[in-house]
Coordinates of C-alpha atoms in Angstrom, one line a residue:
Chain Q
M1 CA 0.0 0.0 0.0
S2 CA 1.6 3.2 -1.1
I3 CA 1.3 6.5 -2.7
K4 CA 3.2 6.8 -5.9
A5 CA 4.0 9.7 -8.2
V6 CA 5.6 8.7 -11.5
N7 CA 7.4 11.0 -13.9
I8 CA 5.5 14.1 -12.8
K9 CA 6.0 17.1 -15.0
Y10 CA 4.3 20.3 -14.0
I11 CA 4.3 23.6 -15.9
Y12 CA 2.9 26.7 -14.3
N13 CA 1.0 29.0 -16.8
E14 CA 1.3 26.3 -19.4
G15 CA 0.9 27.5 -23.0
T16 CA 1.6 31.2 -22.1
P17 CA 4.9 33.1 -22.4
A18 CA 5.1 33.1 -18.6
A19 CA 5.3 29.3 -18.6
V20 CA 7.7 27.9 -15.9
T21 CA 8.5 24.2 -15.5
A22 CA 8.3 23.6 -11.7
L23 CA 8.7 19.8 -11.8
D24 CA 10.5 18.0 -14.6
G25 CA 10.0 14.2 -14.4
I26 CA 9.9 13.6 -10.7
S27 CA 9.0 10.2 -9.3
L28 CA 8.4 9.5 -5.6
E29 CA 6.9 6.7 -3.6
A30 CA 5.9 6.4 0.1
E31 CA 4.7 3.2 1.7
R32 CA 2.4 3.3 4.7
G33 CA 4.5 3.4 7.9
E34 CA 7.3 5.2 6.1
W35 CA 8.7 8.7 6.7
V36 CA 9.9 10.2 3.4
S37 CA 11.4 13.7 3.4
V38 CA 11.4 16.0 0.4
V39 CA 14.1 18.6 0.7
G40 CA 15.4 21.3 -1.5
H41 CA 16.2 25.0 -1.8
T42 CA 13.4 27.6 -2.1
G43 CA 11.9 27.3 -5.6
S44 CA 13.1 23.7 -6.0
G45 CA 9.5 22.5 -6.5
K46 CA 8.9 20.8 -3.1
S47 CA 5.6 22.4 -2.4
T48 CA 4.4 21.9 -6.0
L49 CA 5.1 18.2 -5.6
A50 CA 3.3 18.1 -2.2
Q51 CA 0.2 19.5 -3.9
H52 CA 0.3 16.8 -6.5
L53 CA 0.2 14.1 -3.9
N54 CA -3.2 15.4 -2.6
L55 CA -4.4 16.0 -6.2
L56 CA -4.7 19.7 -5.7
L57 CA -2.6 20.1 -8.8
T58 CA -3.0 18.0 -11.9
P59 CA 0.3 17.1 -13.5
S60 CA 1.1 18.4 -17.1
S61 CA 2.2 14.8 -17.6
G62 CA 2.9 11.8 -15.4
T63 CA 0.6 9.9 -13.0
V64 CA -0.3 9.6 -9.3
S65 CA -1.5 6.3 -7.9
I66 CA -2.8 5.6 -4.5
D67 CA -2.9 2.0 -3.1
G68 CA -2.2 0.7 -6.6
A69 CA -5.0 2.6 -8.4
R70 CA -4.1 5.3 -10.8
V71 CA -6.1 8.5 -9.9
A72 CA -7.3 10.5 -12.9
P73 CA -7.9 14.1 -12.1
G74 CA -11.5 15.2 -11.6
S75 CA -12.8 11.7 -11.3
R76 CA -14.8 10.3 -8.5
E77 CA -11.8 8.3 -7.4
A78 CA -9.9 11.6 -7.1
R79 CA -12.3 12.8 -4.5
D80 CA -12.0 9.6 -2.5
A81 CA -8.3 9.7 -2.8
R82 CA -8.2 13.1 -1.4
R83 CA -9.7 11.7 1.8
K84 CA -6.8 9.3 2.1
V85 CA -4.2 12.0 1.7
G86 CA -4.2 14.7 4.3
L87 CA -2.2 17.8 3.4
V88 CA -1.1 20.2 6.0
F89 CA 0.0 23.5 4.5
Q90 CA 2.6 25.9 5.8
Y91 CA 1.0 28.1 8.5
P92 CA -2.2 26.0 8.4
E93 CA -3.7 28.0 11.2
S94 CA -4.2 30.9 8.7
Q95 CA -7.2 28.8 7.5
F96 CA -9.0 28.6 10.8
F97 CA -12.6 29.7 10.6
A98 CA -14.5 28.0 13.5
E99 CA -15.1 29.5 16.9
T100 CA -13.8 26.5 18.8
V101 CA -11.1 24.0 18.3
R102 CA -13.7 21.2 18.5
E103 CA -15.7 22.6 15.6
E104 CA -12.5 23.1 13.6
I105 CA -11.5 19.5 14.0
A106 CA -15.0 18.2 13.4
F107 CA -15.5 20.1 10.2
A108 CA -14.4 17.5 7.6
P109 CA -16.0 14.4 9.2
S110 CA -19.3 16.2 9.9
N111 CA -19.4 17.2 6.3
W112 CA -19.1 13.6 5.4
G113 CA -22.2 12.8 7.6
V114 CA -20.4 11.6 10.7
G115 CA -22.3 12.7 13.7
G116 CA -23.2 12.0 17.4
A117 CA -21.0 9.8 19.5
A118 CA -18.9 8.7 16.4
L119 CA -18.0 12.4 15.7
D120 CA -17.0 13.0 19.3
A121 CA -14.8 9.9 19.3
C122 CA -13.3 11.0 16.0
V123 CA -12.5 14.5 17.3
A124 CA -11.1 13.2 20.6
E125 CA -8.9 10.7 18.8
A126 CA -7.6 13.3 16.3
A127 CA -6.9 15.8 19.1
S128 CA -5.0 13.2 21.2
S129 CA -2.9 12.0 18.2
A130 CA -1.9 15.6 17.5
G131 CA -0.9 16.0 21.1
L132 CA -3.7 18.5 22.0
S133 CA -5.1 18.3 25.5
P134 CA -8.9 17.7 25.7
S135 CA -9.3 20.9 27.8
M136 CA -8.3 22.9 24.7
L137 CA -11.3 21.7 22.6
G138 CA -13.5 24.4 23.9
S139 CA -11.0 27.2 23.3
N140 CA -11.1 29.7 20.5
P141 CA -8.3 28.6 18.1
F142 CA -7.0 32.1 18.0
S143 CA -6.4 32.2 21.7
L144 CA -3.9 29.3 21.5
S145 CA -0.1 29.7 21.4
G146 CA 1.7 29.2 18.1
G147 CA 2.6 25.5 18.8
E148 CA -1.0 24.7 20.0
R149 CA -2.5 26.3 16.9
R150 CA -0.3 24.2 14.7
R151 CA -1.4 21.1 16.6
A152 CA -5.1 22.1 16.2
A153 CA -4.6 22.5 12.5
I154 CA -2.9 19.1 12.2
A155 CA -5.7 17.5 14.3
S156 CA -8.3 18.9 11.8
V157 CA -6.5 17.0 9.1
L158 CA -6.1 13.8 11.2
S159 CA -9.8 13.8 11.9
M160 CA -10.2 12.8 8.2
K161 CA -8.2 9.6 9.2
P162 CA -5.8 9.9 6.3
D163 CA -3.5 7.0 5.4
Y164 CA -1.0 9.4 3.9
L165 CA 0.0 12.7 5.7
V166 CA 1.7 15.3 3.5
L167 CA 3.3 18.1 5.6
D168 CA 4.6 21.2 4.0
E169 CA 7.2 22.8 6.4
P170 CA 5.0 21.8 9.4
T171 CA 7.3 23.3 12.0
A172 CA 8.0 26.7 10.3
G173 CA 8.0 29.5 12.8
L174 CA 7.8 27.3 15.9
D175 CA 10.4 27.5 18.7
A176 CA 12.7 24.7 19.6
S177 CA 10.4 22.8 22.0
G178 CA 7.5 23.1 19.6
V179 CA 9.6 21.6 16.8
R180 CA 10.7 18.7 19.0
G181 CA 7.1 18.0 20.2
L182 CA 5.6 17.9 16.7
T183 CA 8.4 15.8 15.3
A184 CA 7.8 13.2 18.0
T185 CA 4.0 13.3 17.2
F186 CA 4.7 12.6 13.5
K187 CA 7.1 9.8 14.3
D188 CA 4.4 8.2 16.5
L189 CA 1.8 8.5 13.7
C190 CA 4.2 6.9 11.3
S191 CA 4.8 3.9 13.7
K192 CA 1.1 3.4 13.7
G193 CA 1.1 2.8 10.0
M194 CA 0.5 6.3 8.5
A195 CA 2.9 7.4 5.8
V196 CA 4.5 10.8 6.5
I197 CA 5.7 12.8 3.5
H198 CA 7.6 15.7 5.1
V199 CA 8.5 18.7 2.9
T200 CA 11.3 20.7 4.7
H201 CA 14.6 22.3 4.4
D202 CA 15.6 21.3 7.9
M203 CA 18.3 18.7 7.1
E204 CA 18.8 17.9 10.8
I205 CA 15.2 16.6 11.1
A206 CA 15.3 15.0 7.7
M207 CA 18.5 13.1 8.4
S208 CA 17.4 11.8 11.8
M209 CA 13.8 10.9 11.1
S210 CA 13.4 9.8 7.5
D211 CA 13.5 6.3 6.1
R212 CA 14.2 7.9 2.7
I213 CA 15.0 11.4 1.5
A214 CA 14.4 12.9 -1.9
V215 CA 16.5 16.0 -2.8
L216 CA 14.9 18.3 -5.3
E217 CA 17.0 20.8 -7.3
R218 CA 15.2 23.2 -9.6
G219 CA 12.4 20.8 -10.3
V220 CA 14.6 17.7 -10.9
L221 CA 15.4 14.9 -8.5
A222 CA 19.1 15.3 -7.6
V223 CA 19.3 12.2 -5.5
S224 CA 17.0 10.0 -3.4
G225 CA 17.5 7.1 -1.0
T226 CA 18.4 6.4 2.6
P227 CA 19.8 9.3 4.7
E228 CA 23.2 7.7 4.4
R229 CA 23.1 7.5 0.7
V230 CA 21.9 11.1 0.5
A231 CA 24.6 12.3 2.9
E232 CA 27.3 10.5 0.8
Y233 CA 26.0 12.1 -2.4
L234 CA 25.7 15.6 -0.9
S235 CA 29.1 15.5 0.6
E236 CA 30.5 14.9 -2.9
R237 CA 28.1 17.2 -4.7
P238 CA 26.6 19.9 -2.4
V239 CA 23.2 21.3 -3.4
K240 CA 22.8 25.0 -3.0
G241 CA 20.8 26.0 0.0
L242 CA 21.0 22.7 1.8
V243 CA 23.2 22.8 4.9
M244 CA 24.3 19.5 6.3
P245 CA 23.7 19.1 10.1
P246 CA 26.7 19.4 12.4
S247 CA 26.8 15.6 13.0
V248 CA 27.2 14.9 9.3
R249 CA 29.9 17.6 8.9
F250 CA 31.7 16.2 12.0
A251 CA 31.5 12.7 10.5
Q252 CA 32.9 14.0 7.3
G253 CA 35.8 15.5 9.2
L254 CA 36.4 12.1 11.0
R255 CA 36.6 10.3 7.7
E256 CA 39.3 12.7 6.6
K257 CA 41.1 11.7 9.8
G258 CA 40.8 8.0 8.9
V259 CA 37.9 7.1 11.3
R260 CA 35.3 4.9 9.7
V261 CA 31.9 6.2 10.5
P262 CA 28.6 6.4 8.6
L263 CA 27.8 10.0 7.6
A264 CA 24.2 9.8 8.8
S265 CA 25.2 8.7 12.3
R266 CA 23.5 10.2 15.3
V267 CA 25.7 11.6 18.0
S268 CA 25.7 8.2 19.9
G269 CA 26.8 6.4 16.7
I270 CA 29.7 8.9 16.3
I271 CA 30.9 8.2 19.8
E272 CA 30.7 4.4 19.2
A273 CA 32.8 4.8 16.0
L274 CA 35.4 6.9 18.0
E275 CA 35.6 4.3 20.8
E276 CA 36.2 1.6 18.3
A277 CA 38.9 3.6 16.5
R278 CA 40.5 4.4 19.9
S279 CA 40.6 0.7 21.0
R280 CA 42.0 -0.3 17.6
R281 CA 44.8 2.3 17.8
G282 CA 45.5 1.4 21.5
R283 CA 46.3 -2.1 20.5
Chain T
M1 CA 44.3 53.7 25.1
E2 CA 42.7 54.1 28.5
Q3 CA 42.1 51.1 30.7
G4 CA 38.5 51.9 31.5
P5 CA 35.6 50.0 29.9
I6 CA 34.8 50.6 26.3
F7 CA 31.1 50.5 27.1
S8 CA 29.6 51.4 30.4
I9 CA 25.8 51.4 30.7
Q10 CA 24.5 52.6 34.0
G11 CA 20.9 52.1 35.2
A12 CA 19.7 52.7 31.6
E13 CA 16.1 52.8 30.5
F14 CA 14.7 53.6 27.0
S15 CA 11.1 54.1 26.0
Y16 CA 10.1 54.6 22.4
K17 CA 7.7 57.4 21.8
G18 CA 4.1 56.4 22.5
A19 CA 5.1 52.9 23.8
S20 CA 3.3 51.8 27.0
S21 CA 6.4 50.1 28.5
P22 CA 10.1 50.7 28.1
A23 CA 12.0 48.6 25.5
V24 CA 15.0 48.6 27.8
K25 CA 15.1 49.0 31.6
N26 CA 17.4 48.7 34.6
V27 CA 20.4 47.8 32.4
D28 CA 23.8 47.9 34.0
L29 CA 26.5 46.6 31.6
S30 CA 30.2 47.1 31.4
V31 CA 32.2 45.8 28.4
A32 CA 36.0 45.9 28.6
S33 CA 38.2 46.5 25.6
G34 CA 38.9 43.4 23.6
E35 CA 35.9 41.4 24.7
W36 CA 33.7 39.5 22.3
V37 CA 30.1 39.7 23.7
A38 CA 27.3 37.7 22.2
L39 CA 23.9 39.4 22.9
L40 CA 21.1 36.9 22.8
G41 CA 17.3 37.1 23.3
I42 CA 14.1 36.4 21.6
N43 CA 12.4 39.0 19.3
G44 CA 11.3 42.0 21.3
S45 CA 13.7 41.4 24.2
G46 CA 15.4 44.8 23.7
K47 CA 18.7 43.7 22.1
S48 CA 18.6 46.0 19.1
T49 CA 17.6 49.0 21.3
L50 CA 20.6 48.2 23.5
A51 CA 22.9 48.0 20.4
K52 CA 21.7 51.4 19.2
M53 CA 22.3 52.9 22.7
M54 CA 26.0 51.8 22.5
N55 CA 26.4 53.8 19.3
A56 CA 24.7 56.9 20.5
L57 CA 21.9 56.4 18.0
L58 CA 19.5 56.2 21.0
I59 CA 20.0 58.1 24.2
P60 CA 18.8 56.5 27.4
T61 CA 15.6 58.2 28.7
R62 CA 16.8 57.4 32.2
G63 CA 20.3 56.4 33.4
A64 CA 23.4 56.9 31.2
C65 CA 25.6 55.2 28.6
F66 CA 29.3 56.0 28.3
V67 CA 31.5 55.0 25.3
M68 CA 35.2 55.1 26.2
G69 CA 34.3 57.5 28.9
M70 CA 32.2 59.8 26.6
D71 CA 28.6 60.4 27.6
T72 CA 26.3 59.5 24.7
S73 CA 23.8 62.2 25.8
D74 CA 26.3 64.9 24.8
P75 CA 25.5 65.8 21.1
E76 CA 29.0 67.2 20.7
L77 CA 30.6 63.8 21.4
A78 CA 28.3 61.8 19.0
A79 CA 30.7 62.1 16.1
A80 CA 33.7 61.0 18.2
I81 CA 31.7 58.1 19.6
R82 CA 30.6 56.9 16.1
Q83 CA 34.2 57.0 14.9
N84 CA 35.1 54.6 17.6
V85 CA 32.1 52.4 17.5
A86 CA 30.8 51.1 14.2
L87 CA 27.3 49.6 14.1
V88 CA 26.5 47.1 11.3
F89 CA 22.8 46.6 10.7
Q90 CA 20.8 43.5 9.8
N91 CA 19.8 44.9 6.4
P92 CA 22.8 46.2 4.5
D93 CA 20.6 48.3 2.2
D94 CA 20.1 50.6 5.3
Q95 CA 23.8 51.7 5.2
I96 CA 25.1 51.4 1.7
V97 CA 25.5 55.0 0.4
A98 CA 27.6 54.9 -2.8
S99 CA 26.9 53.2 -6.1
I100 CA 30.4 51.7 -6.5
V101 CA 31.8 49.2 -4.0
E102 CA 35.1 50.9 -3.3
E103 CA 33.5 54.3 -3.1
D104 CA 31.1 53.1 -0.5
V105 CA 33.9 51.8 1.6
A106 CA 35.8 55.1 1.2
F107 CA 32.8 57.2 2.3
G108 CA 33.5 57.1 6.0
P109 CA 37.2 57.8 5.9
E110 CA 36.7 60.6 3.3
N111 CA 34.3 62.3 5.7
L112 CA 37.0 62.2 8.4
G113 CA 39.2 64.3 6.0
L114 CA 42.0 61.8 5.9
P115 CA 44.8 62.1 3.3
S116 CA 44.0 60.2 0.1
E117 CA 46.8 57.6 0.6
T118 CA 45.5 56.8 4.0
I119 CA 42.0 56.4 2.6
R120 CA 43.3 54.1 -0.1
A121 CA 45.2 52.0 2.3
R122 CA 42.1 51.6 4.6
V123 CA 39.8 50.8 1.7
D124 CA 42.3 48.1 0.4
R125 CA 42.6 46.6 3.8
A126 CA 38.8 46.6 4.5
L127 CA 38.1 45.0 1.1
R128 CA 40.8 42.4 1.6
L129 CA 39.5 41.4 5.1
T130 CA 36.0 41.0 3.8
G131 CA 37.0 39.2 0.6
L132 CA 35.6 41.9 -1.7
S133 CA 38.8 43.0 -3.4
E134 CA 37.9 41.5 -6.7
M135 CA 34.5 43.3 -6.6
R136 CA 35.8 46.7 -5.9
R137 CA 34.6 48.2 -9.2
R138 CA 31.2 46.6 -9.1
G139 CA 28.0 48.5 -8.6
S140 CA 27.0 48.2 -4.9
Y141 CA 23.4 47.4 -5.8
S142 CA 24.3 44.6 -8.1
L143 CA 25.8 42.6 -5.2
S144 CA 24.0 39.6 -3.6
G145 CA 22.5 39.9 -0.1
G146 CA 25.5 38.2 1.4
Q147 CA 28.0 40.4 -0.6
K148 CA 26.1 43.5 0.5
Q149 CA 26.4 42.4 4.1
R150 CA 30.2 42.1 3.7
L151 CA 30.2 45.5 2.0
A152 CA 28.5 47.0 5.1
L153 CA 31.1 45.4 7.3
A154 CA 33.9 46.7 5.0
G155 CA 32.5 50.2 5.3
A156 CA 32.5 49.9 9.1
L157 CA 36.1 48.5 9.2
A158 CA 37.4 51.4 7.0
M159 CA 36.6 53.6 10.0
E160 CA 39.1 51.6 12.0
P161 CA 36.8 51.5 15.0
E162 CA 37.7 50.3 18.5
A163 CA 34.5 48.4 18.7
L164 CA 32.1 46.7 16.2
I165 CA 28.4 46.2 17.0
L166 CA 26.8 43.6 14.8
D167 CA 23.0 43.5 14.8
E168 CA 22.3 40.1 13.1
S169 CA 24.7 41.1 10.4
T170 CA 25.2 37.6 9.1
S171 CA 21.5 36.8 8.5
M172 CA 21.8 36.9 4.7
L173 CA 25.0 34.9 4.3
D174 CA 25.2 31.4 3.0
P175 CA 27.2 28.9 5.1
E176 CA 30.5 29.6 3.4
G177 CA 29.9 33.4 3.5
R178 CA 29.2 33.1 7.2
A179 CA 32.3 31.1 7.9
S180 CA 34.5 33.7 6.2
F181 CA 32.7 36.5 7.9
L182 CA 33.4 34.8 11.3
N183 CA 37.0 34.3 10.4
C184 CA 37.3 37.9 9.6
L185 CA 35.8 38.8 13.0
R186 CA 38.1 36.4 14.8
E187 CA 41.1 38.1 13.2
L188 CA 39.8 41.6 14.2
N189 CA 39.1 40.4 17.7
A190 CA 42.6 38.9 18.0
R191 CA 43.9 42.4 17.1
G192 CA 42.1 43.8 20.1
I193 CA 38.8 45.1 18.5
T194 CA 35.9 44.8 20.8
I195 CA 32.9 42.9 19.3
V196 CA 29.3 43.0 20.5
Q197 CA 27.3 40.6 18.4
I198 CA 23.6 40.1 18.3
T199 CA 22.8 36.7 16.8
H200 CA 20.4 33.7 16.9
R201 CA 22.9 31.2 15.7
M202 CA 24.5 29.1 18.3
E203 CA 27.5 28.3 16.1
E204 CA 28.4 32.0 16.1
V205 CA 27.9 32.3 19.8
A206 CA 30.7 29.7 20.2
H207 CA 33.3 32.3 19.4
A208 CA 32.3 34.8 22.1
S209 CA 34.2 35.3 25.3
R210 CA 31.0 36.3 27.2
I211 CA 27.3 35.9 26.8
V212 CA 24.6 38.3 27.7
V213 CA 20.9 37.3 27.5
A214 CA 18.3 40.0 27.2
R215 CA 14.7 39.3 28.3
S216 CA 11.8 41.8 28.4
G217 CA 14.2 44.7 28.2
E218 CA 16.5 43.6 31.0
V219 CA 19.7 41.7 31.3
A220 CA 18.5 38.3 32.4
W221 CA 21.9 36.6 32.4
D222 CA 25.5 37.6 32.0
G223 CA 28.5 35.2 32.2
S224 CA 31.0 32.9 30.5
P225 CA 30.0 30.8 27.5
D226 CA 31.1 27.6 29.3
F227 CA 28.7 28.1 32.1
F228 CA 26.0 29.1 29.6
W229 CA 26.4 25.9 27.6
E230 CA 26.4 23.8 30.8
E231 CA 23.5 25.3 32.7
K232 CA 21.6 28.1 31.0
C233 CA 21.1 27.4 27.3
A234 CA 17.9 25.3 27.6
G235 CA 16.7 27.3 30.6
F236 CA 16.2 30.4 28.5
G237 CA 14.3 28.5 25.9
F238 CA 17.1 28.4 23.3
D239 CA 17.5 25.3 21.3
I240 CA 20.3 23.0 22.5
P241 CA 22.3 22.9 19.3
Q242 CA 23.5 19.6 18.0
E243 CA 27.1 21.0 18.3
L244 CA 26.6 21.2 22.0
E245 CA 25.2 17.6 22.2
L246 CA 28.3 16.5 20.2
L247 CA 30.6 18.5 22.5
R248 CA 29.1 17.0 25.7
S249 CA 29.3 13.4 24.4
L250 CA 32.9 13.9 23.1
R251 CA 34.0 15.5 26.3
D252 CA 32.4 12.8 28.5
G253 CA 34.1 10.1 26.4
G254 CA 37.4 11.9 26.8
F255 CA 37.8 12.7 23.1
V256 CA 38.1 16.4 23.5
P257 CA 39.5 18.4 26.5
A258 CA 37.2 20.5 28.7
G259 CA 36.9 24.1 27.3
T260 CA 36.6 23.1 23.7
K261 CA 34.1 25.2 21.8
P262 CA 30.9 23.7 20.5
A263 CA 31.7 24.3 16.8
V264 CA 32.3 21.5 14.3
H265 CA 35.7 23.0 13.3
D266 CA 36.9 23.4 16.9
L267 CA 35.7 19.9 17.8
L268 CA 37.6 18.3 15.0
E269 CA 40.7 20.3 15.8
A270 CA 40.7 19.4 19.5
L271 CA 39.9 15.7 18.9
C272 CA 42.4 13.3 20.5
L273 CA 42.1 9.6 19.8

């Protein structure tokens, strides 16, 4: 079970002199339970790709399939597919309209005819998955702190019970503790079988959380694969605007000193590699 | 040079016109010549107001601020103060005045009425230190954001100030530009120039000899970086940078000596296997 984009090409203002090719033959797949990060510089096409996954944009050419079925734009299947794919925009709280957090979260399922106890259960579950305390359900969304608002907006997507969660810079503008909290929430959803497609330029989160990373450069896939493969590639061929996290730069330095260490190691992995190197040299 | 502090802020308060509460209050701060002070704080904590006070751009509404013994509230001393203390803003477009790079750098020393050879020597040196020598004939406004920031720094250096105040002056630089900017600052500081640096980047803080944290207009903490890293970083809501996590683990494992700075470059250099 996966969401799969194959050979997506997308041209903004197609057929006009202002035509711009935003995506040029991108393929990407995310299985349920997987965390796939899409990284790249501003203007690399990350957000355009995210909007294809939720069928907000129709590719100029190429296909999107969900759970094995190709989804033609405008079809009945496309509408159903959109329920399976939840998209959280950057600054999602700018789209709040309801007076309470509860109404905000209940909006989509109640539109689908869910009501009564089933709706309450659905709201409670979404709120708890997003890390929102039940006491906040009665609050006005605009009275919440930045981190809580973001959680409320995410809960209102989770209430649709999506199988695939597409997040476009979900932690933008949050402080350090807000970023950590949300990242843990996404990892938890992932371990429960949801696919997380995370659009970001935070390489530290991408390196430490992802099963796979896709690097976009001006609408083309520069490299994709495990964090280790991507770190190896980027250390040979840096991509403008992507800064490797300190642990990777430190690991690169260690390799130059002859210490064997995977580039995508966490801090604990780096220490292990150093201890091994020390015991080998001590002998 | 006198031995007194380069900056001495005494019981200072500053309120912007029409503001309900002061932007800066109860600040006592003394900075000695040759120090490198990192000034941290969230948005609205009063850091930039404090920086402008140190350059006599803002005069305390209560209390006093002295720069090398000169009272900033005396308008006759303002020119002398600004010759000695250069402020580099976050947005370089705020301080680029000439249309050609080298002319912009020469602007300050020309206003001092220096002989033309001295001006040329200062401009050459400032351009070299900031890595702009090859762009000296370029149009100032054709430069990239990062190059403009280096140009703003070059203009400040050409004044040969005793102290530099940097208000998020590296925000537009890419990682390489930032590294060379920091190297430049290190060199200047090694020559005795006092640096007061406002920044959000922990990697830059690593070079400071002292850390001051502003909160709600007051100095909430003032001390050595080592203690800051150990005790205070998370307490003030700053992110614990991965560099610091690396430093702690490396030090606990005996791979780097105590006192190593939490920057990738320093950690690699100090590494002993």
